[in-house]
XYZ file of C-alpha atoms in Angstrom:
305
model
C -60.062 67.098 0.796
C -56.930 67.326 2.768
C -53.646 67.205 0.597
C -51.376 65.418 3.489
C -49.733 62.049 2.372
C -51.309 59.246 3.607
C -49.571 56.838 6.324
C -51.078 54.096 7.534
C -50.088 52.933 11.139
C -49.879 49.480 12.148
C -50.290 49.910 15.960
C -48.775 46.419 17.978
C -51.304 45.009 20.324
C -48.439 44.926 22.910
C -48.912 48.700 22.638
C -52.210 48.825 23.465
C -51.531 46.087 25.991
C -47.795 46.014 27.231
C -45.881 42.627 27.746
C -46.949 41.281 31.383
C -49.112 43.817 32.153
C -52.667 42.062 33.482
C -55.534 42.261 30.656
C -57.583 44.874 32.691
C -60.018 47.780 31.278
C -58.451 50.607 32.867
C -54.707 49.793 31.843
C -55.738 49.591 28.188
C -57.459 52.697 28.566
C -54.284 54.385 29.585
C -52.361 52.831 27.211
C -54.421 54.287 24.280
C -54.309 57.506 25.718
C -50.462 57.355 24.787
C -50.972 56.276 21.302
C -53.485 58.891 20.945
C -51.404 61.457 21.861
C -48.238 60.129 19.483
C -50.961 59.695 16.587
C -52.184 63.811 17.487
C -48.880 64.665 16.848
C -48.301 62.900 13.173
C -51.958 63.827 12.023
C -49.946 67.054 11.646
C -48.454 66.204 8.746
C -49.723 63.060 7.655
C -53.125 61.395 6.878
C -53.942 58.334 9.090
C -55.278 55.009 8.744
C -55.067 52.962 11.461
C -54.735 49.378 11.905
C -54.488 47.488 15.867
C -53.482 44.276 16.720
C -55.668 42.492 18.969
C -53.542 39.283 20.077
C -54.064 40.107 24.169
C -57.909 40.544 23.729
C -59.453 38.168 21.386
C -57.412 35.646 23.753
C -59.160 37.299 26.667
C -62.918 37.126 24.916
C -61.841 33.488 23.778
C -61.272 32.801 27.873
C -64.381 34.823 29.195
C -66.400 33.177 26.001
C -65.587 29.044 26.992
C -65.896 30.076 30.852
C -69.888 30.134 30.102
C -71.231 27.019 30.046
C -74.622 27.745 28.900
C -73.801 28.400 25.221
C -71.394 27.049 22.697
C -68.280 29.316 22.815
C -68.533 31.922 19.707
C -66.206 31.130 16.713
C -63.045 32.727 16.795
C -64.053 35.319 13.723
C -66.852 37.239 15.764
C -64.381 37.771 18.710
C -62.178 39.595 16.273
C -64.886 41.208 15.317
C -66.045 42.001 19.210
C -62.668 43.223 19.125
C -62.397 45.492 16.343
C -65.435 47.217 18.295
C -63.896 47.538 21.824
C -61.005 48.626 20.540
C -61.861 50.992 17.783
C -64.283 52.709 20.603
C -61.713 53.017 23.065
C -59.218 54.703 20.159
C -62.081 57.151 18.869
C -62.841 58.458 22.112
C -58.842 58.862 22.812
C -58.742 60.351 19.564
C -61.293 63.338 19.665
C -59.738 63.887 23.412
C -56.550 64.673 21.925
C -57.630 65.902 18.879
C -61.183 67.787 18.944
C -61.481 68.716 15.577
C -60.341 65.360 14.239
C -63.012 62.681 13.082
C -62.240 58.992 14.021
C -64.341 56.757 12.703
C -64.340 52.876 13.257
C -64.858 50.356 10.417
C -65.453 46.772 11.100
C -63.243 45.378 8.154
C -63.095 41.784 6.822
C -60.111 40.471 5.203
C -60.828 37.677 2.272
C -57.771 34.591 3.160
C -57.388 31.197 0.988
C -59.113 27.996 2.623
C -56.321 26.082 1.218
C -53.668 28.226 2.754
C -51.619 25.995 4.773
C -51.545 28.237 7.852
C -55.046 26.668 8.597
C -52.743 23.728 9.198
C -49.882 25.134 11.092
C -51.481 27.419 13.752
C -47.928 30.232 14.812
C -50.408 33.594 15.619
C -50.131 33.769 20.027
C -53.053 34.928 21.485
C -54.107 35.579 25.259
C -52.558 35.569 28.295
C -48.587 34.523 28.663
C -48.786 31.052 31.463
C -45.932 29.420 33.181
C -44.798 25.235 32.691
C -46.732 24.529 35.678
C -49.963 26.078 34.497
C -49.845 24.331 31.170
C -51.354 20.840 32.298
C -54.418 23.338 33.414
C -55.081 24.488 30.161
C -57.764 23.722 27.611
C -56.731 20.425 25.634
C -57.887 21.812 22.541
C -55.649 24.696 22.379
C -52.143 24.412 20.823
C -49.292 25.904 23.240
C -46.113 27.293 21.865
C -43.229 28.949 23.925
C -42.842 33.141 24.000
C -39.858 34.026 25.444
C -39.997 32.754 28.593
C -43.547 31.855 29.052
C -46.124 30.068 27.058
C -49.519 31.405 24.734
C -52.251 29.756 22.854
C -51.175 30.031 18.819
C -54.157 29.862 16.553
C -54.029 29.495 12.399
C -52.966 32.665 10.544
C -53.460 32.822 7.151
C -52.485 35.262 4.468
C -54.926 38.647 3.553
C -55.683 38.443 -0.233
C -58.071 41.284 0.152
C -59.467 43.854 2.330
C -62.814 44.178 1.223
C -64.046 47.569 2.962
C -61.167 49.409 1.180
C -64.032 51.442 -1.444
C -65.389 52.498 1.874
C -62.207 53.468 4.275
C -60.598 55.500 1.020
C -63.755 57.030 0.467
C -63.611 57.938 4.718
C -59.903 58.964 3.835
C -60.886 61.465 0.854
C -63.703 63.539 3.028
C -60.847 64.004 6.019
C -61.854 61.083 8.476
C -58.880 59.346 10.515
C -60.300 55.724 9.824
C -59.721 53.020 12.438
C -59.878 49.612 10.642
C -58.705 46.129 10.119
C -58.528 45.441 13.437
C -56.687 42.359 14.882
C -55.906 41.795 10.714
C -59.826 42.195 9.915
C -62.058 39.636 10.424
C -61.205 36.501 8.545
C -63.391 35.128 5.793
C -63.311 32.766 2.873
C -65.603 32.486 -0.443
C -67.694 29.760 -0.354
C -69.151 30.598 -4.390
C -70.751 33.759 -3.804
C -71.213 33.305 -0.050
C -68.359 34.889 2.087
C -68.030 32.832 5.290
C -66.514 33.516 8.474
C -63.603 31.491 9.373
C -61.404 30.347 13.158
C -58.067 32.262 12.610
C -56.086 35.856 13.344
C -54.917 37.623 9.968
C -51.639 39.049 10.973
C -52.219 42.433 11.242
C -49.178 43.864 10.078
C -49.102 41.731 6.841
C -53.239 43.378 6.987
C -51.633 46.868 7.354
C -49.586 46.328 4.536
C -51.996 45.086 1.748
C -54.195 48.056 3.039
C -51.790 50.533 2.457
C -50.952 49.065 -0.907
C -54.736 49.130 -1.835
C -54.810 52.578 -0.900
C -51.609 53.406 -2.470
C -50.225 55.034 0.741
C -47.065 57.225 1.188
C -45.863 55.407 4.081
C -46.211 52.247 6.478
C -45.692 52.294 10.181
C -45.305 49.501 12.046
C -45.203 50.587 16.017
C -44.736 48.234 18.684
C -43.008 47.219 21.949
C -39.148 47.433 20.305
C -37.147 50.148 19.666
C -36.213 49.080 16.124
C -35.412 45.518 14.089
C -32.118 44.691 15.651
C -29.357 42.155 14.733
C -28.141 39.368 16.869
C -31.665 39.906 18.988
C -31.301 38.891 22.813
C -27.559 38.278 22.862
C -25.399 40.434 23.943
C -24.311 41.496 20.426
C -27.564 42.926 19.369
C -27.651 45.969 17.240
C -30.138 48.082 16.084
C -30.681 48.726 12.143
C -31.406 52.466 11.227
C -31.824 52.206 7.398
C -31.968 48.854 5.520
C -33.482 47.575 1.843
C -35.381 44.598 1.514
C -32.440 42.641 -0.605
C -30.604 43.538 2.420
C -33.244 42.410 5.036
C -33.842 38.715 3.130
C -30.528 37.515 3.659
C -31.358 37.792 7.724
C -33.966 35.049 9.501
C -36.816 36.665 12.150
C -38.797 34.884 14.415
C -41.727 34.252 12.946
C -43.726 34.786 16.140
C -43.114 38.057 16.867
C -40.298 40.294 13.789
C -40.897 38.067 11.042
C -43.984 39.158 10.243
C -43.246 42.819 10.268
C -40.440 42.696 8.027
C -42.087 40.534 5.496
C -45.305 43.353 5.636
C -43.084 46.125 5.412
C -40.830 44.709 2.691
C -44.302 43.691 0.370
C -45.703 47.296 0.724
C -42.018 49.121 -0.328
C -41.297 46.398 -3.133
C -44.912 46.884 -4.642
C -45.204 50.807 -4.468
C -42.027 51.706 -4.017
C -43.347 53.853 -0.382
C -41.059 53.916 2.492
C -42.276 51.337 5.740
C -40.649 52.024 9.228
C -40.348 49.827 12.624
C -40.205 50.947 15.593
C -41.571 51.881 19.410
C -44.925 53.651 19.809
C -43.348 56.625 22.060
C -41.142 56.813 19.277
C -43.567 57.474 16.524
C -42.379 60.842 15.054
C -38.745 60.337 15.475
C -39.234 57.219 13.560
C -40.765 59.080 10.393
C -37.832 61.719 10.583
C -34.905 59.037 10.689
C -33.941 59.925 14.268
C -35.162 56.235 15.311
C -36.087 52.890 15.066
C -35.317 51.596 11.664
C -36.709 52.444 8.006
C -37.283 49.953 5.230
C -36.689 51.026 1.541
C -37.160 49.080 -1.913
C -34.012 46.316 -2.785
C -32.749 49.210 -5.512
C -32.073 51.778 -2.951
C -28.887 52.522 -2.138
């Protein structure tokens, strides 16, 4: 059993997937390759969970899924789960590339969420493809549109994780030296129906996922890479600064957008309040610098000083 502290790493799926770039095979491919070779380097020192987002392709299955006609499109909760496996294959094979000796193994994970939580009514999660104003009146009626940056996305519900329930399994994974690949896109969503567990149309954040993981596992450390160099002040003006070290009193007294920040500080500032770990932010090519201080920005408990 290894005796390396245990980080779990929240990896964006604008990372997987940068912003703009066209949702083809080959590009993802290459894009894991990178994380692969940042996550080589901290398996060094640290023991890894992983967790990927999935916003770009569940969006993608959700438009190749309605395109056929001869079926009723799949619900929402078995393209995550189509997900977690595309993905999760494409990492493993990156993985033992880069790190022979290393065993990456995939868990299809579902998350239990509330049916009464009210995100069911206020869909904010983007999936899919970015379209311009002029392609909107082209879109499916069904969907609800909201704007991201300067283009548009689908936004489906996302409700809160209350509980990842694979977590016996990926600490057991953990304890006999596997890097474990799970929660994918947030897990797949489910709620209890009595005993029954029932799959349900939403995307768990997966950073908020990441974070109730690594509580459950009682992790050392949260890291939460994506496609910005830190958490920054005054964001997109010309007076935006980047935060190096910051404590959760500190961090509530500043408003996020929801759609995109928001949700990492919240998951960050849960996991550091609760076990009292460190969580960081920050850009995938970035990774170890992050971990040493020499980037992005790190997230302690509202006591700190």
């Amino acid at each position: 059993m290894s005796t390396k502290p245990t980080l779990v790493v929240a990896l964006g799926g604008n990372a997987l997937l940068k912003r703009g770039q066209p949702l083809e095979a080959d590009l993802q491919q290459k894009n894991i390759e990178l994380a692969a070779q940042q996550l080589a380097v901290l398996s060094r020192d640290w023991r890894i969970v992983l967790v990927h987002g999935n916003g770009p392709q569940v969006g993608l299955l959700a438009l190749q899924n309605e395109a056929y006609q001869a079926t009723s499109p799949y619900p929402l909760d078995i393209l995550v789960a189509e997900t977690q496996g595309m993905i999760g294959y494409l990492l493993q094979q990156a993985l033992h590339n880069y790190l022979p000796n290393c065993s990456a193994v995939c868990v299809i994970t579902q998350v239990l969420t509330d049916s009464d939580d009210p995100a069911y009514h206020s869909p904010n999660k983007y999936i899919g493809p970015s379209y311009q104003q002029e392609q909107l009146p082209y879109l499916d009626t069904t969907w609800q549109i909201k704007p991201d940056g300067d283009t548009f996305r689908r936004v489906v519900a996302s409700p809160r994780p209350k509980k990842i329930l694979e977590t016996p399994a990926i600490a057991r994974l953990l304890e006999d030296d596997h890097l474990v690949i799970c929660c994918g896109g947030g897990g797949v969503p489910v709620i209890e129906q009595g005993a029954r567990l029932q799959g349900t149309p939403a995307v768990v954040d997966k950073d908020l996922a990441a974070a109730l993981l690594a509580e459950e596992l009682d992790a050392d450390a949260l890291l939460i890479l994506t496609d910005a160099k830190a958490v920054y002040l005054d964001w997109n003006t010309p007076q935006q600064s980047a935060i190096s070290d910051i404590t959760c009193q500190e961090l509530n007294t500043i408003t996020f957008d929801q759609g995109s920040m928001g949700p990492k500080v919240q998951a960050c500032c849960a996991f550091v309040e609760k076990t009292q770990g460190i969580a960081a932010i920050g850009a995938l090519d970035d990774a170890l610098d992050i971990l040493n201080g020499k980037q992005g920005t790190r997230i302690y408990p509202s006591h700190s000083s």
